[in-house]
XYZ file of C-alpha atoms in Angstrom:
508
model
C 8.152 -4.583 22.848
C 6.462 -1.174 22.571
C 5.164 -0.097 19.196
C 7.478 2.470 17.611
C 6.725 4.688 14.622
C 9.536 4.651 12.095
C 8.522 6.318 8.898
C 6.213 8.715 7.167
C 6.052 9.805 3.539
C 8.647 12.497 2.973
C 10.900 12.142 -0.025
C 13.981 13.855 -1.385
C 15.205 13.120 -4.891
C 18.842 14.160 -4.302
C 20.916 10.989 -4.274
C 22.441 9.930 -0.989
C 24.992 7.373 0.144
C 24.298 5.626 3.457
C 27.637 4.253 4.632
C 27.640 1.629 7.396
C 30.921 0.223 8.766
C 31.050 -2.858 10.977
C 31.025 -0.716 14.137
C 27.575 0.603 13.206
C 28.620 4.265 13.004
C 26.309 5.320 10.148
C 27.400 8.147 7.870
C 25.146 9.796 5.253
C 26.595 11.720 2.301
C 24.646 13.665 -0.312
C 25.915 12.768 -3.761
C 25.709 15.925 -5.870
C 29.020 15.771 -7.779
C 31.467 13.157 -8.992
C 33.791 12.019 -6.198
C 36.199 9.308 -5.069
C 35.723 7.089 -2.012
C 38.753 5.702 -0.222
C 40.464 4.781 3.041
C 40.841 7.555 5.565
C 44.426 8.788 5.892
C 46.371 12.020 6.227
C 47.614 11.774 2.642
C 44.311 10.737 1.076
C 42.711 12.985 -1.510
C 39.449 11.016 -1.653
C 36.391 13.228 -1.222
C 34.626 10.521 0.825
C 36.944 8.942 3.388
C 36.008 5.800 5.298
C 37.599 4.164 8.326
C 38.293 0.688 6.934
C 41.626 -1.118 6.677
C 40.472 -3.130 3.641
C 39.475 -0.086 1.549
C 42.128 1.271 -0.821
C 43.129 4.924 -0.599
C 41.344 5.480 -3.912
C 38.909 2.590 -3.899
C 36.114 3.634 -6.239
C 34.596 6.584 -8.028
C 31.025 7.893 -8.122
C 30.130 9.820 -11.273
C 27.114 12.049 -11.890
C 25.971 12.733 -15.463
C 22.567 14.015 -16.665
C 20.967 13.149 -13.326
C 22.254 9.570 -13.629
C 24.677 8.062 -11.131
C 27.460 5.574 -11.793
C 30.154 3.722 -9.856
C 33.413 2.119 -10.976
C 36.071 0.344 -8.995
C 39.515 2.014 -9.324
C 41.502 -1.237 -9.470
C 41.334 -1.483 -5.691
C 43.068 -4.273 -3.793
C 39.866 -5.962 -2.619
C 37.462 -4.833 -5.337
C 33.808 -3.887 -4.934
C 30.611 -5.937 -4.756
C 27.491 -4.302 -6.237
C 24.293 -6.231 -5.538
C 26.456 -9.320 -5.001
C 28.394 -9.028 -8.296
C 32.158 -8.572 -7.947
C 33.882 -5.734 -9.817
C 37.634 -5.030 -9.841
C 40.921 -5.512 -11.600
C 40.722 -9.312 -11.389
C 37.039 -9.464 -12.334
C 34.465 -7.342 -14.163
C 35.718 -3.871 -15.000
C 32.811 -1.631 -15.796
C 31.032 1.614 -15.052
C 27.862 0.507 -13.261
C 24.737 2.640 -13.349
C 23.225 2.905 -9.892
C 19.524 2.564 -9.107
C 17.649 3.371 -5.929
C 18.394 0.751 -3.274
C 21.583 -0.656 -4.827
C 23.991 -2.228 -2.319
C 27.724 -1.523 -2.640
C 30.101 -3.559 -0.456
C 33.780 -3.465 0.345
C 34.823 -6.865 1.742
C 38.087 -8.722 2.097
C 38.249 -10.536 -1.228
C 37.598 -14.258 -0.907
C 36.979 -14.272 2.858
C 33.439 -12.935 3.169
C 32.658 -10.482 5.958
C 35.748 -8.921 7.496
C 35.894 -6.992 10.758
C 36.407 -3.842 8.668
C 33.806 -4.628 6.001
C 31.779 -1.721 4.738
C 28.314 -1.500 3.158
C 27.028 1.493 1.186
C 23.360 1.934 0.231
C 22.626 4.162 -2.766
C 19.233 5.868 -2.334
C 17.248 8.427 -4.306
C 14.096 8.416 -2.178
C 14.287 8.516 1.590
C 12.892 10.278 4.676
C 14.087 13.866 4.749
C 14.648 13.847 8.490
C 15.637 10.622 10.169
C 18.184 9.272 12.570
C 19.652 5.828 12.848
C 19.000 3.950 16.052
C 20.028 0.477 17.231
C 17.512 -2.067 18.465
C 19.412 -4.372 20.814
C 18.805 -8.031 19.940
C 19.228 -9.363 23.457
C 18.522 -12.925 24.528
C 15.061 -11.787 25.627
C 14.121 -10.680 22.090
C 12.916 -13.483 19.822
C 11.081 -11.592 17.092
C 10.465 -8.072 15.808
C 7.289 -7.488 13.812
C 7.220 -4.851 11.064
C 4.170 -3.204 9.484
C 1.446 -0.573 9.535
C -0.362 -2.576 12.230
C 2.232 -5.106 13.422
C 1.033 -7.833 15.737
C 2.446 -7.885 19.264
C 3.653 -4.304 19.077
C 6.858 -4.184 17.056
C 8.088 -1.448 14.722
C 5.407 0.601 13.000
C 6.128 1.961 9.489
C 3.917 4.922 8.623
C 4.017 4.290 4.879
C 1.116 3.333 2.626
C 3.387 0.973 0.639
C 3.716 -1.162 3.773
C 1.203 -3.913 4.629
C -0.450 -4.104 8.038
C 1.721 -7.052 9.108
C 4.464 -6.826 6.531
C 7.328 -8.944 7.877
C 9.024 -10.371 10.948
C 12.658 -10.544 12.030
C 13.021 -13.710 14.101
C 15.719 -15.628 15.964
C 16.393 -19.285 15.135
C 19.221 -21.815 15.458
C 21.402 -20.171 12.785
C 20.942 -16.621 14.013
C 18.510 -13.939 12.864
C 16.281 -14.198 9.799
C 13.582 -12.192 8.016
C 10.231 -13.529 6.786
C 7.858 -11.727 4.400
C 4.176 -12.174 5.355
C 2.962 -12.244 1.726
C 3.100 -8.445 1.662
C 1.998 -6.618 -1.471
C 5.262 -4.746 -2.021
C 7.690 -7.306 -0.676
C 10.857 -7.519 1.403
C 14.311 -7.102 -0.142
C 17.529 -8.536 1.283
C 20.622 -6.976 -0.268
C 18.308 -5.558 -2.966
C 16.840 -8.951 -3.942
C 13.157 -9.643 -3.224
C 12.772 -12.710 -1.015
C 10.252 -15.514 -1.533
C 10.985 -17.462 1.661
C 12.593 -16.789 5.056
C 16.244 -15.713 4.696
C 18.968 -15.972 7.332
C 20.854 -12.702 7.755
C 24.602 -12.180 8.020
C 26.494 -9.228 9.426
C 25.867 -5.995 7.513
C 23.110 -7.573 5.428
C 20.620 -4.909 4.337
C 16.866 -5.430 4.532
C 14.612 -2.976 2.671
C 10.877 -2.558 3.254
C 9.415 0.256 1.111
C 12.084 2.987 1.507
C 13.115 1.947 5.001
C 16.382 0.099 5.604
C 17.384 -2.268 8.402
C 20.980 -3.458 8.876
C 22.104 -6.329 11.083
C 25.160 -4.972 12.863
C 26.721 -6.921 15.719
C 24.000 -7.679 18.250
C 21.830 -4.789 17.066
C 19.364 -4.098 14.293
C 20.003 -0.599 12.939
C 16.939 1.231 11.639
C 15.848 4.704 10.567
C 13.682 6.461 13.136
C 11.376 9.443 12.572
C 9.534 11.350 15.264
C 5.866 10.405 14.851
C 4.880 13.801 16.200
C 5.155 15.168 12.661
C 2.762 12.594 11.300
C -0.249 13.859 9.317
C -3.208 13.514 11.700
C -5.687 13.693 8.842
C -4.939 10.135 7.769
C -4.539 7.833 10.757
C -3.586 4.250 10.089
C -6.200 1.705 11.008
C -8.962 4.341 10.784
C -12.573 3.171 10.842
C -15.301 4.591 8.622
C -18.250 5.818 10.685
C -21.436 6.373 8.664
C -24.318 8.336 10.157
C -26.940 9.322 7.566
C -30.035 11.038 8.944
C -31.561 11.369 5.491
C -30.650 11.927 1.872
C -33.101 14.115 0.001
C -33.682 15.378 -3.525
C -36.157 17.926 -4.815
C -38.411 17.155 -7.756
C -40.963 19.717 -8.971
C -40.665 21.666 -5.713
C -41.365 18.524 -3.680
C -38.859 16.957 -1.311
C -38.252 13.246 -1.806
C -36.335 11.254 0.827
C -34.180 8.528 -0.745
C -32.371 7.200 2.365
C -33.045 7.483 6.075
C -31.571 6.409 9.437
C -28.452 4.532 8.358
C -25.806 4.163 11.067
C -22.867 1.760 10.948
C -19.100 1.501 11.400
C -16.655 -0.266 9.060
C -13.226 -1.218 10.336
C -9.885 -0.774 8.592
C -9.061 -3.734 6.359
C -12.683 -4.800 5.966
C -14.299 -5.680 2.645
C -18.021 -4.970 2.698
C -20.702 -6.017 0.227
C -23.700 -3.765 -0.448
C -26.929 -5.614 -1.321
C -30.436 -4.316 -1.762
C -33.747 -4.641 -3.452
C -34.586 -2.723 -6.588
C -34.609 1.028 -5.945
C -33.395 0.603 -2.361
C -30.697 3.261 -2.868
C -27.448 1.304 -3.150
C -25.750 3.764 -5.503
C -27.276 6.725 -3.647
C -25.866 5.321 -0.399
C -22.402 4.852 -1.912
C -22.373 8.368 -3.359
C -23.404 9.790 0.022
C -20.644 7.923 1.864
C -18.025 9.083 -0.638
C -19.174 12.675 -0.339
C -20.065 12.934 -4.035
C -23.682 13.617 -3.072
C -23.809 14.799 0.518
C -26.552 13.599 2.836
C -27.882 15.164 6.013
C -25.539 13.491 8.457
C -21.838 12.872 9.075
C -19.254 10.539 7.522
C -16.025 10.172 9.517
C -12.805 8.464 8.466
C -10.885 8.302 11.696
C -11.184 11.833 13.040
C -11.649 13.389 9.593
C -15.098 14.558 8.535
C -15.317 13.631 4.846
C -17.979 16.272 4.162
C -16.100 19.106 5.865
C -12.656 18.026 4.598
C -13.741 16.814 1.164
C -11.022 18.718 -0.704
C -8.470 16.755 1.340
C -10.261 13.406 1.519
C -11.168 13.143 -2.164
C -7.584 12.042 -2.802
C -8.066 9.201 -0.307
C -11.173 7.917 -2.098
C -11.098 5.602 -5.104
C -14.313 4.987 -7.073
C -14.832 2.510 -9.924
C -18.212 3.092 -11.633
C -20.172 0.543 -13.650
C -19.083 2.065 -16.969
C -15.384 2.669 -17.543
C -14.003 5.869 -19.029
C -10.919 4.307 -20.615
C -9.539 5.463 -23.952
C -9.279 2.561 -26.349
C -6.371 4.093 -28.301
C -4.055 4.158 -25.246
C -1.973 1.250 -24.023
C -2.480 -0.182 -20.559
C 0.808 1.297 -19.375
C 0.050 4.755 -20.820
C -3.358 4.680 -19.134
C -1.761 4.044 -15.747
C 1.019 6.544 -16.352
C -1.555 9.250 -17.108
C -3.512 8.251 -14.002
C -0.341 8.456 -11.892
C 0.385 11.952 -13.194
C -3.131 13.136 -12.345
C -3.716 11.348 -9.048
C -0.339 11.056 -7.323
C 1.391 13.843 -5.412
C 3.756 16.135 -7.279
C 6.304 15.444 -4.537
C 6.596 11.837 -5.699
C 9.425 11.280 -8.165
C 9.020 9.770 -11.632
C 10.992 6.769 -10.412
C 8.544 6.198 -7.575
C 5.582 6.600 -9.922
C 7.059 4.019 -12.278
C 7.581 1.695 -9.322
C 3.967 2.174 -8.226
C 2.702 1.451 -11.760
C 4.700 -1.790 -11.818
C 3.288 -2.821 -8.437
C -0.309 -2.152 -9.489
C 0.182 -4.013 -12.780
C 1.443 -7.006 -10.812
C -1.284 -6.825 -8.176
C -4.076 -6.816 -10.762
C -2.511 -9.315 -13.146
C -1.957 -6.863 -16.009
C 1.833 -7.199 -16.496
C 1.532 -9.170 -19.732
C -0.964 -6.666 -21.103
C 0.933 -3.485 -20.267
C 1.778 -2.769 -23.924
C -1.655 -3.808 -25.237
C -4.196 -1.292 -26.495
C -7.149 -0.823 -24.176
C -9.475 -1.535 -27.114
C -7.983 -5.038 -27.394
C -8.592 -6.008 -23.758
C -11.207 -8.511 -22.670
C -14.080 -7.403 -20.448
C -12.344 -8.741 -17.360
C -9.082 -7.031 -18.223
C -10.861 -3.687 -18.751
C -12.443 -4.054 -15.306
C -9.005 -4.708 -13.791
C -7.583 -1.672 -15.570
C -10.433 0.514 -14.295
C -9.592 -0.656 -10.784
C -5.874 -0.050 -11.388
C -6.542 3.539 -12.519
C -8.278 4.317 -9.228
C -5.877 2.301 -7.066
C -2.734 3.902 -8.485
C -2.852 6.658 -5.852
C -3.286 4.080 -3.064
C -6.582 5.422 -1.641
C -7.650 4.535 1.893
C -11.306 4.097 0.891
C -12.178 2.098 -2.210
C -15.698 1.964 -3.674
C -16.818 -0.171 -6.607
C -20.225 -0.261 -8.319
C -20.816 -3.730 -9.813
C -17.170 -4.384 -10.826
C -18.008 -8.009 -11.704
C -20.975 -7.174 -13.939
C -20.807 -9.148 -17.171
C -17.964 -11.394 -16.004
C -18.142 -15.166 -15.761
C -17.795 -16.849 -12.384
C -14.064 -17.515 -12.628
C -13.210 -13.985 -13.734
C -15.542 -12.447 -11.140
C -13.946 -14.428 -8.343
C -10.425 -13.601 -9.501
C -11.331 -9.898 -9.578
C -12.766 -10.044 -6.060
C -9.672 -11.869 -4.819
C -7.676 -8.837 -6.018
C -10.021 -6.612 -4.023
C -9.540 -8.857 -0.994
C -5.774 -8.310 -1.286
C -6.352 -4.553 -1.365
C -8.502 -4.754 1.783
C -5.882 -6.902 3.513
C -3.445 -4.035 2.957
C -5.459 -1.968 5.426
C -7.967 -0.387 3.028
C -11.731 -0.219 3.425
C -13.348 -1.733 0.313
C -17.094 -1.395 -0.385
C -18.666 -3.198 -3.345
C -22.144 -3.213 -4.908
C -22.764 -6.580 -6.560
C -25.673 -8.546 -8.006
C -23.868 -11.912 -7.942
C -23.027 -12.225 -4.235
C -22.939 -15.939 -3.474
C -19.984 -16.850 -5.704
C -17.732 -14.439 -3.770
C -19.341 -14.295 -0.312
C -16.445 -15.975 1.491
C -14.109 -13.105 0.525
C -16.150 -10.479 2.400
C -16.129 -9.504 6.074
C -19.542 -7.865 6.231
C -22.693 -7.239 4.228
C -24.917 -4.141 4.158
C -28.526 -4.828 3.141
C -30.678 -1.871 2.073
C -34.428 -2.204 1.596
C -37.083 0.125 0.221
C -40.032 0.640 2.531
C -43.495 0.386 1.013
C -44.765 2.824 3.640
C -42.777 5.895 2.529
C -40.902 4.667 -0.559
C -37.561 5.370 1.201
C -34.431 3.235 1.558
C -33.492 1.963 5.032
C -30.852 -0.268 6.583
C -32.324 -3.760 6.811
C -29.143 -5.479 8.043
C -25.445 -4.954 8.719
C -23.140 -7.683 9.936
C -21.273 -10.839 8.922
C -22.420 -13.090 6.077
C -23.355 -15.914 8.451
C -25.289 -13.544 10.695
C -27.176 -12.351 7.604
C -28.178 -15.934 6.839
C -29.456 -16.351 10.402
C -31.238 -12.990 10.420
C -33.092 -13.568 7.133
C -33.516 -17.315 7.735
C -31.965 -18.303 4.427
C -28.812 -20.066 3.257
C -27.792 -17.695 0.455
C -27.303 -13.998 -0.186
C -29.552 -14.189 -3.226
C -32.124 -15.552 -0.800
C -31.610 -12.429 1.323
C -32.394 -10.190 -1.649
C -35.442 -12.320 -2.518
C -36.830 -11.734 0.971
C -36.894 -7.946 0.505
C -37.695 -7.628 -3.189
C -41.251 -6.797 -4.275
C -43.521 -9.673 -5.375
C -43.629 -8.287 -8.925
C -39.836 -8.749 -8.999
C -40.053 -12.360 -7.886
C -39.481 -11.474 -4.238
C -41.293 -12.105 -0.978
C -42.128 -8.426 -0.370
C -40.932 -8.422 3.252
C -38.838 -5.250 3.174
C -40.896 -3.471 5.869
C -40.719 -6.501 8.136
C -36.930 -6.719 7.991
C -36.415 -2.954 8.286
C -38.352 -2.984 11.560
C -36.764 -6.244 12.708
C -33.238 -4.819 12.296
C -34.191 -1.538 13.989
C -35.391 -3.561 16.981
C -32.305 -5.796 16.786
C -29.897 -2.870 17.212
C -32.122 -1.154 19.758
């Protein structure tokens, strides 16, 4: 199957009803005023009329009050299911407040799916311009992969809330099913998050981020957006290309070169450790890559020059320094809410911001502490909150300067496992650490910087996998790598010049 782009981030806060009958003829209705939904007929006075024999002429009523939306069944013959709960004259009679993604169904009472069943999706955030298209589930189709970088082609969702390989629709003995690939933000079937593969029935609704898929007959209905409108400044799967000729500072009218001749490429989804001897320029290197302190050279993220497009790219960069800037008198939740207001786009609704805060709290294990004062947090929890503050805007590039400093081994590993999850979501994560061996298995690559004794400047002494670093430095630990390049007065072997030249020869 060819890869198809489905979605990009455009939102509209006006509520909408997506109405899908069994024939797959999708109808979308903006919900701006109170109105009645009912069966289509010449004598009907329902504002929303649907072609279904099992809907009553006045089946239910949508009410709008103070920007809140409600639904109540009007004692219809077959009643109404809302998120699987039955409402009607012979069951619960209530005005139900609707939330984004709620599923409203009209089915033949007691018989399950009827040939004239109807499903209605209530949405408050959705693509502004989309069209519904069917994907034929022929006998030749056995699976459909969904994600920002789905394996084997599949359907590509251009949405930063979607994981690289988010989920798969697959055929098995009982029909079609959906499986969540441990995605960060989950898969919802009929508005319930799944924890294992779920077999789908007719008109079942699958939601991934703000995209909906409906099994309808022998087709999978989905929302399609022309990828030609996609923002070219932020390509998915973009690599980070670093080319630093030199980084200089002036002291007392004298130029000092801090870094020189550093060239490397980091792939999307990679987590990279930065090691170096004392004074080798680790923080200087990180600041140069982020664009905080520009070097003579070029830093590209995809096709975007970070130096030239810094005003744009600074929103795609997250940085967690050694010392946090958290206010002890705020709660964890208030801290993240303030961060969301400052860092997230004004086009994103308060509901979406609240959803993002909840997701970040869950990702970083801070749910139980959300009402705690920052001043009462442990050192590890403060580190997690500092990361959460920067991650709230979902940056593409994530930089951390000694995030595990002062943490015990268990807490440090747990924190780095969170960072690994962030990288697995398609981000590039770069970390300076002084305790590398306890977390080495979580990293894809290691950058080793060394300070030359010849010109007192920092150079690239190695870049590659952890195992290749062991082979290159002829040691069995990352602390052993640092020992090789540290000065003798720091307990090292003083071989920085040797390894700088060795790596330069190694890469040609």
